């Protein structure tokens, strides 16, 4: 990227791929596909065609049927729709939900709201590597459990949960499984034809698409039903009313299409860059600790604890690199990451942890420069600090 | 302001290049030291003052663990104290310095720790104690 700052925060958001932006630009002005996709006239039908093509592109990346994809405003809305929608629709069957303590806030806060609404939630603790094991889910299931919500890839530490194993457990017991796949789609192969997943959330902007668009996979066979969050024109099979944002949807579709075509070689490249980054950091700072499972992890995310120094200082000292302490969605509150605390890191280690996330436009030179800056600033701050 | 932060350029400059950091050699004369804060609370400071026979602070050193504001306040306080009488060091308000710099209220705790470390060193001198660390327990987290 032609910027002074080295952008290593792809897990927070990605730039829109120029090929995506080009497609989106065709849906905005008089000459383009700007009409309301719900309109019956020719421009409307043309817009609807663009939307349906995008729906197929999103479905193709994850092995779903196009009719199983519901467009939303983003993964946060998808999580809300999946969890609240299923909990309320199936509340006659039971009012117990299961999730983990290291989910994204969009899941945590949605479940907390359901607790206030009278549902009961079991909060699973991850193991020391940051994983939720299928056996732990199985032990928490109850006769009145209606939904389990477990993320595919953790947004802070990048560990990959065994959703195939978790799905087998929930399907056998007739319990719905929702998976937040905002960080995994396009980075980890997903085949919903073989996975026992009933609901899956996706984001456009984590995969070189635009912000403000996401999708929810809603399984049709066996059929899953949801109470909608929004009421209006009955769009998206009644599950998400509101005029479809053609340009956003087209952008997300193109982004998912590109990811499908480029996933194998891109994952290989990102794995190599991530390993180079970790080897470099560990050589520059031998005290550095890797947060999360050493191998069961997504290609683009590396979370490292830097003992002996204060986290905010390291983050600001490394101002030439755009990284996050914890996830961008939580770093605003200046508290040590709840994910790292759940893994057993103390406040100081959690506070001095940095998430590096690399992506499509990251170069070898950028990784090398990041290692240099972090190593140099770490030792500067360590030299400043009193003993102990 | 430094882009994307609550710190102004003055704070940023001292954080990037702290003045007078480190410790005096073990055999340096007229050195008294004070400490405050704790790593587990997010900030810890050890401050050394070198005082001559006339009661003037001729030089300062410090070690600091903490956020950019804590580091910058140590650096700026060390500059302010150098060359002044020790009685001024006893009254020097790092909290007022923090307010002047426009640091957010949450950073006031950083100023208190730096101030406590300086005052502990001054007390050490006034008590005519040997040049070891006087430790102030920092209990308030504002």
Coordinates of C-alpha atoms in Angstrom, one line a residue:
Chain A
X1 CA 0.0 0.0 0.0
X2 CA 1.4 3.4 -0.9
X3 CA 1.1 4.9 2.5
X4 CA 3.6 5.9 5.2
X5 CA 1.9 3.7 7.7
X6 CA 2.4 0.0 7.4
X7 CA -1.2 -1.4 7.7
X8 CA -1.2 -4.6 9.6
X9 CA -4.8 -4.5 10.8
X10 CA -6.7 -6.5 8.2
X11 CA -8.7 -8.3 10.9
X12 CA -10.2 -4.9 11.8
X13 CA -11.1 -4.1 8.3
X14 CA -9.7 -4.4 4.8
X15 CA -9.4 -1.9 2.0
X16 CA -11.9 -2.5 -0.8
X17 CA -10.2 -4.4 -3.6
X18 CA -10.0 -2.0 -6.7
X19 CA -11.8 -4.7 -8.8
X20 CA -14.6 -4.6 -6.2
X21 CA -14.8 -0.9 -6.2
X22 CA -15.1 -0.9 -10.0
X23 CA -18.1 -3.1 -9.9
X24 CA -19.7 -1.1 -7.1
X25 CA -19.3 2.2 -9.0
X26 CA -21.5 0.7 -11.8
X27 CA -24.5 0.6 -9.4
X28 CA -24.7 4.2 -8.3
X29 CA -25.4 6.7 -11.1
X30 CA -28.0 7.3 -13.8
X31 CA -26.1 5.2 -16.3
X32 CA -25.6 2.3 -13.8
X33 CA -27.7 -0.3 -12.0
X34 CA -29.1 2.1 -9.5
X35 CA -32.8 1.2 -9.5
X36 CA -34.7 -0.4 -6.6
X37 CA -34.3 -4.2 -7.0
X38 CA -37.8 -4.7 -5.7
X39 CA -39.3 -2.6 -8.6
X40 CA -41.0 -4.5 -11.4
X41 CA -39.7 -2.3 -14.3
X42 CA -36.7 -3.0 -16.4
X43 CA -34.1 -1.0 -14.4
X44 CA -35.5 -2.7 -11.3
X45 CA -35.2 -6.1 -12.8
X46 CA -31.7 -5.3 -13.9
X47 CA -30.8 -4.4 -10.3
X48 CA -32.5 -7.5 -9.0
X49 CA -30.3 -9.5 -11.4
X50 CA -27.2 -7.9 -10.0
X51 CA -28.3 -8.7 -6.5
X52 CA -29.1 -12.3 -7.3
X53 CA -25.8 -12.8 -9.0
X54 CA -24.1 -11.4 -5.9
X55 CA -26.1 -13.8 -3.7
X56 CA -24.9 -16.7 -5.8
X57 CA -21.3 -15.5 -5.5
X58 CA -21.5 -15.3 -1.7
X59 CA -23.2 -18.7 -1.6
X60 CA -20.5 -20.3 -3.8
X61 CA -17.7 -19.4 -1.5
X62 CA -19.2 -21.3 1.4
X63 CA -21.0 -24.1 -0.4
X64 CA -24.5 -22.8 0.3
X65 CA -27.6 -22.4 -2.0
X66 CA -28.2 -18.8 -3.1
X67 CA -31.7 -19.0 -1.4
X68 CA -30.0 -19.6 1.9
X69 CA -28.2 -16.2 1.9
X70 CA -29.9 -13.2 3.6
X71 CA -28.2 -9.8 3.1
X72 CA -27.8 -7.6 6.2
X73 CA -25.9 -4.5 7.2
X74 CA -22.9 -6.5 8.4
X75 CA -21.8 -9.3 10.6
X76 CA -23.1 -7.6 13.8
X77 CA -26.6 -7.5 12.4
X78 CA -26.2 -11.1 11.2
X79 CA -25.2 -12.2 14.7
X80 CA -28.2 -10.3 16.2
X81 CA -30.6 -11.7 13.6
X82 CA -29.4 -15.3 14.0
X83 CA -29.3 -15.4 17.8
X84 CA -32.3 -13.2 18.7
X85 CA -34.3 -14.5 15.8
X86 CA -33.7 -18.2 16.6
X87 CA -34.1 -17.7 20.4
X88 CA -37.4 -16.0 20.0
X89 CA -38.8 -18.2 17.3
X90 CA -37.9 -21.4 19.2
X91 CA -38.6 -20.1 22.7
X92 CA -41.5 -22.6 23.0
X93 CA -38.9 -25.4 22.8
X94 CA -36.6 -24.0 25.4
X95 CA -34.9 -20.8 26.6
X96 CA -31.3 -22.0 27.1
X97 CA -28.4 -20.8 24.9
X98 CA -24.7 -21.7 24.8
X99 CA -21.9 -19.5 23.7
X100 CA -18.3 -18.9 24.7
X101 CA -16.6 -16.1 26.6
X102 CA -14.4 -15.2 23.7
X103 CA -17.0 -14.4 21.1
X104 CA -17.1 -11.1 19.3
X105 CA -19.0 -8.4 21.2
X106 CA -21.8 -8.7 18.7
X107 CA -22.5 -12.2 20.1
X108 CA -21.7 -11.5 23.7
X109 CA -23.9 -8.4 24.0
X110 CA -26.7 -10.1 22.1
X111 CA -26.7 -13.0 24.5
X112 CA -26.5 -10.7 27.5
X113 CA -29.6 -8.9 26.1
X114 CA -31.4 -12.2 25.8
X115 CA -30.5 -12.9 29.5
X116 CA -32.2 -9.7 30.4
X117 CA -35.2 -10.9 28.3
X118 CA -35.4 -14.0 30.5
X119 CA -33.3 -16.5 28.5
X120 CA -30.5 -18.5 30.3
X121 CA -27.0 -18.5 28.8
X122 CA -24.1 -20.8 29.5
X123 CA -20.8 -19.1 28.8
X124 CA -18.1 -21.6 27.8
X125 CA -14.5 -21.0 28.8
X126 CA -11.9 -21.7 26.1
X127 CA -8.9 -24.0 26.8
X128 CA -5.4 -22.6 27.2
X129 CA -5.0 -22.4 23.5
X130 CA -8.1 -20.4 23.0
X131 CA -10.2 -23.2 21.5
X132 CA -13.7 -24.3 22.3
X133 CA -13.7 -28.1 22.1
X134 CA -16.8 -30.1 20.9
X135 CA -16.8 -32.1 24.1
X136 CA -17.1 -28.9 26.2
X137 CA -20.2 -27.9 24.1
X138 CA -21.6 -31.4 24.5
X139 CA -21.3 -31.3 28.2
X140 CA -23.2 -28.0 28.4
X141 CA -26.2 -29.1 26.3
X142 CA -29.5 -29.4 28.1
X143 CA -32.9 -30.6 27.1
X144 CA -34.1 -27.0 26.9
X145 CA -31.1 -25.8 24.8
X146 CA -32.2 -24.2 21.5
X147 CA -29.1 -22.6 20.2
X148 CA -25.3 -22.8 20.3
X149 CA -23.3 -19.9 19.0
X150 CA -19.5 -20.4 18.5
X151 CA -17.2 -18.4 16.3
X152 CA -15.2 -20.1 13.6
X153 CA -12.1 -18.0 13.9
X154 CA -11.4 -15.8 16.9
X155 CA -11.0 -12.2 15.8
X156 CA -8.2 -11.4 18.4
X157 CA -6.0 -14.5 18.4
X158 CA -6.9 -16.2 15.1
X159 CA -7.5 -19.7 16.5
X160 CA -9.8 -21.9 14.4
X161 CA -12.5 -23.8 16.2
X162 CA -13.6 -27.3 15.1
X163 CA -17.0 -26.3 13.9
X164 CA -17.4 -29.6 12.1
X165 CA -17.1 -31.4 15.4
X166 CA -19.3 -29.0 17.3
X167 CA -21.9 -29.3 14.5
X168 CA -22.0 -33.1 14.8
X169 CA -22.7 -32.7 18.5
X170 CA -25.4 -30.1 18.1
X171 CA -27.1 -31.8 15.1
X172 CA -27.3 -35.1 17.0
X173 CA -29.1 -33.4 19.9
X174 CA -31.4 -31.4 17.6
X175 CA -29.9 -28.0 18.7
X176 CA -29.3 -25.2 16.2
X177 CA -25.7 -24.1 15.6
X178 CA -24.8 -20.5 14.7
X179 CA -21.3 -19.7 13.6
X180 CA -19.8 -16.2 13.3
X181 CA -17.6 -16.6 10.3
X182 CA -16.7 -12.9 9.8
X183 CA -13.0 -13.7 10.2
X184 CA -12.9 -17.1 8.5
X185 CA -14.8 -16.7 5.2
X186 CA -12.3 -16.5 2.3
X187 CA -9.4 -17.6 4.6
X188 CA -10.5 -21.0 5.7
X189 CA -12.4 -23.4 3.4
X190 CA -16.0 -23.6 4.4
X191 CA -18.5 -26.1 2.9
X192 CA -21.9 -25.7 4.4
X193 CA -23.1 -28.8 2.4
X194 CA -21.0 -31.0 4.7
X195 CA -21.0 -28.9 7.9
X196 CA -23.8 -29.3 10.4
X197 CA -24.2 -25.5 10.7
X198 CA -27.6 -23.9 10.7
X199 CA -26.8 -20.2 10.7
X200 CA -23.6 -18.5 9.7
X201 CA -22.7 -14.8 9.8
X202 CA -20.5 -13.1 7.1
X203 CA -19.0 -9.6 6.7
X204 CA -18.2 -7.7 3.5
X205 CA -15.5 -5.5 4.8
X206 CA -13.3 -8.2 6.3
X207 CA -12.8 -9.6 2.8
X208 CA -12.0 -6.6 0.6
X209 CA -15.6 -5.7 0.2
X210 CA -17.3 -2.5 1.4
X211 CA -18.4 -1.7 5.0
X212 CA -22.1 -1.7 5.8
X213 CA -22.9 -5.0 4.2
X214 CA -23.0 -8.5 5.5
X215 CA -25.0 -11.7 5.1
X216 CA -26.5 -14.5 7.2
X217 CA -26.7 -18.1 6.0
X218 CA -30.0 -19.6 7.0
X219 CA -30.2 -23.3 6.4
X220 CA -33.2 -24.5 4.4
X221 CA -32.8 -28.3 4.8
X222 CA -33.5 -28.9 7.6
X223 CA -35.3 -25.6 7.6
X224 CA -34.4 -23.0 10.1
X225 CA -36.8 -20.2 10.9
X226 CA -36.2 -16.8 12.6
X227 CA -38.2 -14.0 14.1
X228 CA -37.1 -10.9 12.1
X229 CA -35.5 -8.0 13.8
X230 CA -36.8 -5.5 11.3
X231 CA -40.3 -5.2 9.8
X232 CA -41.2 -3.4 6.7
X233 CA -41.4 -4.6 3.1
X234 CA -40.8 -8.2 3.7
X235 CA -37.5 -8.3 1.8
X236 CA -35.2 -11.2 2.1
X237 CA -38.0 -13.8 2.6
X238 CA -39.4 -11.6 5.4
X239 CA -36.2 -12.0 7.4
X240 CA -34.7 -8.6 6.8
X241 CA -36.9 -5.8 5.5
X242 CA -35.3 -2.8 3.9
X243 CA -34.5 -1.7 0.4
X244 CA -31.5 -3.8 -0.8
X245 CA -28.3 -1.7 -1.2
X246 CA -27.4 -2.9 -4.7
X247 CA -23.9 -1.4 -4.8
X248 CA -23.0 -2.8 -1.4
X249 CA -24.4 -6.2 -2.2
X250 CA -22.6 -6.3 -5.6
X251 CA -19.4 -5.3 -3.9
X252 CA -19.7 -8.1 -1.4
X253 CA -20.6 -10.6 -4.1
X254 CA -17.5 -9.6 -6.1
X255 CA -15.3 -9.7 -3.0
X256 CA -16.5 -13.2 -2.2
X257 CA -16.0 -14.3 -5.8
X258 CA -12.4 -13.1 -5.8
X259 CA -11.8 -14.8 -2.5
X260 CA -13.2 -18.1 -3.9
X261 CA -10.8 -17.8 -6.9
X262 CA -7.8 -16.8 -5.0
X263 CA -8.2 -18.5 -1.6
X264 CA -5.6 -21.3 -2.1
X265 CA -2.8 -19.2 -3.2
X266 CA -3.7 -16.3 -1.0
X267 CA -3.8 -18.5 2.1
X268 CA -0.4 -19.9 1.2
X269 CA 1.1 -16.4 0.8
X270 CA -0.4 -15.2 4.1
X271 CA 0.7 -18.2 6.0
X272 CA 4.3 -17.6 4.8
X273 CA 4.1 -13.9 5.7
X274 CA 2.6 -14.7 9.1
X275 CA 5.4 -17.2 9.9
X276 CA 8.0 -14.7 8.7
X277 CA 6.5 -12.1 11.0
X278 CA 6.4 -14.4 14.0
X279 CA 10.0 -15.7 13.4
X280 CA 11.2 -12.1 13.0
X281 CA 9.5 -10.9 16.2
X282 CA 10.7 -13.8 18.2
X283 CA 14.2 -13.2 17.1
X284 CA 14.0 -9.5 17.9
X285 CA 12.2 -10.1 21.2
X286 CA 13.0 -13.5 22.5
X287 CA 10.7 -12.9 25.5
X288 CA 7.7 -12.6 23.1
X289 CA 4.9 -15.1 23.6
X290 CA 2.4 -16.3 21.1
X291 CA -1.2 -16.0 22.2
X292 CA -3.5 -18.8 21.0
X293 CA -2.9 -22.3 19.5
X294 CA 0.4 -22.5 17.6
X295 CA -1.0 -24.3 14.6
X296 CA -4.8 -24.4 14.6
X297 CA -5.0 -20.8 13.5
X298 CA -6.1 -18.7 10.5
X299 CA -3.5 -17.5 8.0
X300 CA -3.7 -13.8 8.6
X301 CA -3.7 -13.2 12.4
X302 CA -0.8 -13.2 14.8
X303 CA -1.3 -12.1 18.4
X304 CA 1.8 -11.6 20.5
X305 CA 2.4 -10.7 24.2
X306 CA 5.4 -8.5 24.9
X307 CA 6.4 -9.0 28.6
X308 CA 7.9 -6.3 30.7
X309 CA 6.6 -3.3 29.0
X310 CA 3.3 -1.4 29.0
X311 CA 1.0 -2.1 26.1
X312 CA -0.3 1.4 25.2
X313 CA 3.3 2.7 25.1
X314 CA 4.4 0.0 22.7
X315 CA 1.4 0.6 20.5
X316 CA 2.1 4.3 20.3
X317 CA 5.8 3.8 20.0
X318 CA 5.1 1.6 17.0
X319 CA 3.0 4.3 15.5
X320 CA 4.4 3.7 12.0
X321 CA 2.5 0.3 12.1
X322 CA -1.3 0.2 12.2
X323 CA -2.0 -2.7 14.6
X324 CA -4.5 -3.4 17.4
X325 CA -4.2 -4.1 21.0
X326 CA -7.1 -6.6 21.3
X327 CA -9.7 -6.2 18.6
X328 CA -10.4 -2.7 17.2
X329 CA -14.0 -3.1 18.4
X330 CA -12.8 -3.4 22.0
X331 CA -9.6 -1.4 22.1
X332 CA -11.5 1.9 22.5
X333 CA -12.4 0.9 26.1
X334 CA -8.7 0.7 27.1
X335 CA -9.3 -2.5 29.1
X336 CA -7.2 -5.5 28.8
X337 CA -8.6 -7.9 26.3
X338 CA -11.3 -10.1 27.7
X339 CA -10.2 -12.8 25.2
X340 CA -6.7 -12.9 26.5
X341 CA -7.9 -12.7 30.1
X342 CA -10.1 -15.7 29.3
X343 CA -7.0 -17.6 28.1
X344 CA -5.3 -17.0 31.4
X345 CA -3.0 -14.1 30.6
X346 CA -2.7 -11.7 33.5
X347 CA -3.6 -8.0 33.1
X348 CA 0.0 -6.9 32.2
X349 CA 0.5 -9.6 29.5
X350 CA -3.0 -9.0 28.1
X351 CA -2.3 -5.3 28.1
X352 CA 1.0 -5.7 26.3
X353 CA -0.3 -7.9 23.6
X354 CA -0.6 -6.8 20.0
X355 CA -2.7 -8.2 17.2
X356 CA -0.9 -8.1 13.8
X357 CA -3.2 -9.0 10.9
X358 CA -1.9 -9.3 7.4
X359 CA -3.7 -9.4 4.2
X360 CA -3.9 -9.3 0.4
X361 CA -1.7 -6.2 0.0
X362 CA 0.9 -7.0 2.7
X363 CA 4.4 -7.3 1.4
X364 CA 7.6 -8.9 2.6
X365 CA 9.2 -5.5 3.0
X366 CA 6.3 -4.3 5.2
X367 CA 6.7 -7.4 7.5
X368 CA 10.5 -6.8 7.7
X369 CA 10.0 -3.1 8.6
X370 CA 7.4 -4.0 11.2
X371 CA 9.8 -6.5 12.9
X372 CA 12.5 -3.8 12.9
X373 CA 10.2 -1.1 14.5
X374 CA 8.7 -3.4 17.1
X375 CA 12.1 -4.9 18.1
X376 CA 13.6 -1.4 18.4
X377 CA 10.8 0.2 20.3
X378 CA 10.3 -2.8 22.6
X379 CA 14.0 -2.6 23.8
X380 CA 13.8 1.2 24.1
X381 CA 10.8 0.9 26.4
X382 CA 12.3 -2.0 28.3
X383 CA 15.5 0.0 28.9
X384 CA 13.4 2.9 30.3
X385 CA 11.6 0.6 32.8
X386 CA 12.6 0.0 36.4
X387 CA 13.7 -3.5 37.3
X388 CA 11.0 -6.0 38.2
Chain B
X1 CA -2.5 16.5 18.8
X2 CA -0.7 13.3 17.6
X3 CA -3.0 11.8 15.0
X4 CA -5.4 9.3 16.5
X5 CA -4.4 10.0 20.1
X6 CA -5.3 12.2 23.0
X7 CA -1.7 13.4 23.3
X8 CA -0.4 16.7 22.1
X9 CA 2.9 17.2 20.2
X10 CA 4.7 18.2 23.4
X11 CA 3.8 15.0 25.2
X12 CA 4.5 13.0 22.0
X13 CA 8.0 14.6 21.7
X14 CA 8.9 13.7 25.3
X15 CA 7.5 10.2 24.9
X16 CA 9.5 9.6 21.7
X17 CA 12.8 11.0 23.2
X18 CA 12.6 11.1 27.0
X19 CA 15.1 13.5 28.5
X20 CA 17.3 12.6 31.5
X21 CA 16.2 8.9 31.6
X22 CA 18.2 6.2 33.3
X23 CA 20.0 6.0 36.6
X24 CA 23.1 7.8 38.1
X25 CA 26.2 5.7 38.5
X26 CA 26.3 3.9 41.9
X27 CA 29.1 6.1 43.1
X28 CA 27.5 9.5 42.2
X29 CA 27.4 11.9 45.1
X30 CA 24.3 13.6 46.5
X31 CA 21.8 11.3 45.0
X32 CA 18.4 10.5 46.6
X33 CA 15.8 8.3 45.1
X34 CA 12.0 7.8 45.5
X35 CA 9.6 5.3 43.9
X36 CA 5.9 5.1 43.5
X37 CA 3.3 3.0 41.7
X38 CA 3.4 -0.7 40.8
X39 CA 3.6 -2.6 37.6
X40 CA 0.4 -4.5 38.4
X41 CA -1.4 -1.2 38.5
X42 CA -0.1 -0.2 35.1
X43 CA 2.6 2.3 36.1
X44 CA 5.7 2.4 38.2
X45 CA 8.3 5.2 38.6
X46 CA 11.7 5.5 40.3
X47 CA 13.0 9.1 40.4
X48 CA 16.5 10.1 41.4
X49 CA 17.5 13.7 42.3
X50 CA 21.2 14.8 42.6
X51 CA 21.4 17.6 45.1
X52 CA 24.4 19.7 45.8
X53 CA 25.5 21.2 49.2
X54 CA 23.5 24.4 48.5
X55 CA 20.3 22.4 48.1
X56 CA 20.0 22.8 44.4
X57 CA 18.9 19.9 42.2
X58 CA 21.7 19.7 39.8
X59 CA 20.5 16.8 37.8
X60 CA 17.7 14.1 37.7
X61 CA 17.3 10.6 36.4
X62 CA 14.3 8.2 36.4
X63 CA 13.1 4.8 35.3
X64 CA 9.5 4.5 34.2
X65 CA 7.0 1.7 33.3
X66 CA 3.8 3.1 32.0
X67 CA 1.7 4.7 29.3
X68 CA 3.1 7.4 27.0
X69 CA 1.7 10.1 29.4
X70 CA 3.6 8.6 32.4
X71 CA 6.9 8.5 30.4
X72 CA 6.4 12.1 29.0
X73 CA 5.5 13.5 32.5
X74 CA 8.7 12.0 34.0
X75 CA 10.7 13.5 31.2
X76 CA 9.1 17.0 31.5
X77 CA 9.3 17.0 35.3
X78 CA 13.0 16.1 35.2
X79 CA 13.6 19.1 32.9
X80 CA 11.6 21.4 35.2
X81 CA 13.4 20.3 38.4
X82 CA 16.9 20.6 37.1
X83 CA 18.7 23.6 38.3
X84 CA 16.0 24.6 40.8
X85 CA 16.1 24.5 44.6
X86 CA 15.0 21.3 46.3
X87 CA 12.2 23.1 48.1
X88 CA 10.6 23.7 44.7
X89 CA 10.8 20.0 43.8
X90 CA 8.9 19.3 47.0
X91 CA 6.1 21.6 45.8
X92 CA 6.3 20.7 42.1
X93 CA 2.8 19.7 40.9
X94 CA 2.9 17.1 38.1
X95 CA -0.9 17.1 38.3
X96 CA -0.9 20.7 37.2
X97 CA 1.5 19.9 34.5
X98 CA -0.8 17.1 33.2
X99 CA -3.8 19.6 33.3
X100 CA -1.7 22.2 31.3
X101 CA -0.9 19.5 28.7
X102 CA -4.6 18.7 28.4
X103 CA -4.3 15.1 29.4
X104 CA -7.6 13.4 29.8
X105 CA -8.8 12.8 33.4
X106 CA -7.9 9.1 33.2
X107 CA -4.3 10.1 32.9
X108 CA -4.3 12.0 36.2
X109 CA -3.3 8.8 38.0
X110 CA -0.1 8.9 35.9
X111 CA 0.7 12.4 37.2
X112 CA 0.1 11.4 40.8
X113 CA 2.5 8.5 40.6
X114 CA 5.3 10.7 39.1
X115 CA 4.6 13.3 41.7
X116 CA 4.7 10.8 44.5
X117 CA 8.0 9.4 43.3
X118 CA 9.6 12.9 43.3
X119 CA 8.2 13.7 46.7
X120 CA 9.5 10.4 48.1
X121 CA 13.0 11.4 46.9
X122 CA 12.7 14.8 48.5
X123 CA 11.6 13.3 51.8
X124 CA 14.5 11.0 51.6
X125 CA 16.8 14.0 51.4
X126 CA 15.1 15.9 54.1
X127 CA 15.2 12.9 56.4
X128 CA 18.9 12.7 55.7
X129 CA 18.4 9.1 54.8
X130 CA 21.0 7.0 52.9
X131 CA 20.5 7.1 49.2
X132 CA 18.1 4.2 48.8
X133 CA 14.7 4.0 47.4
X134 CA 11.8 5.4 49.4
X135 CA 8.8 3.6 48.2
X136 CA 5.4 5.2 48.1
X137 CA 2.6 2.7 47.9
X138 CA 0.2 3.8 45.2
X139 CA -3.3 2.7 46.0
X140 CA -5.6 5.1 44.1
X141 CA -6.5 4.2 40.6
X142 CA -8.5 7.1 39.2

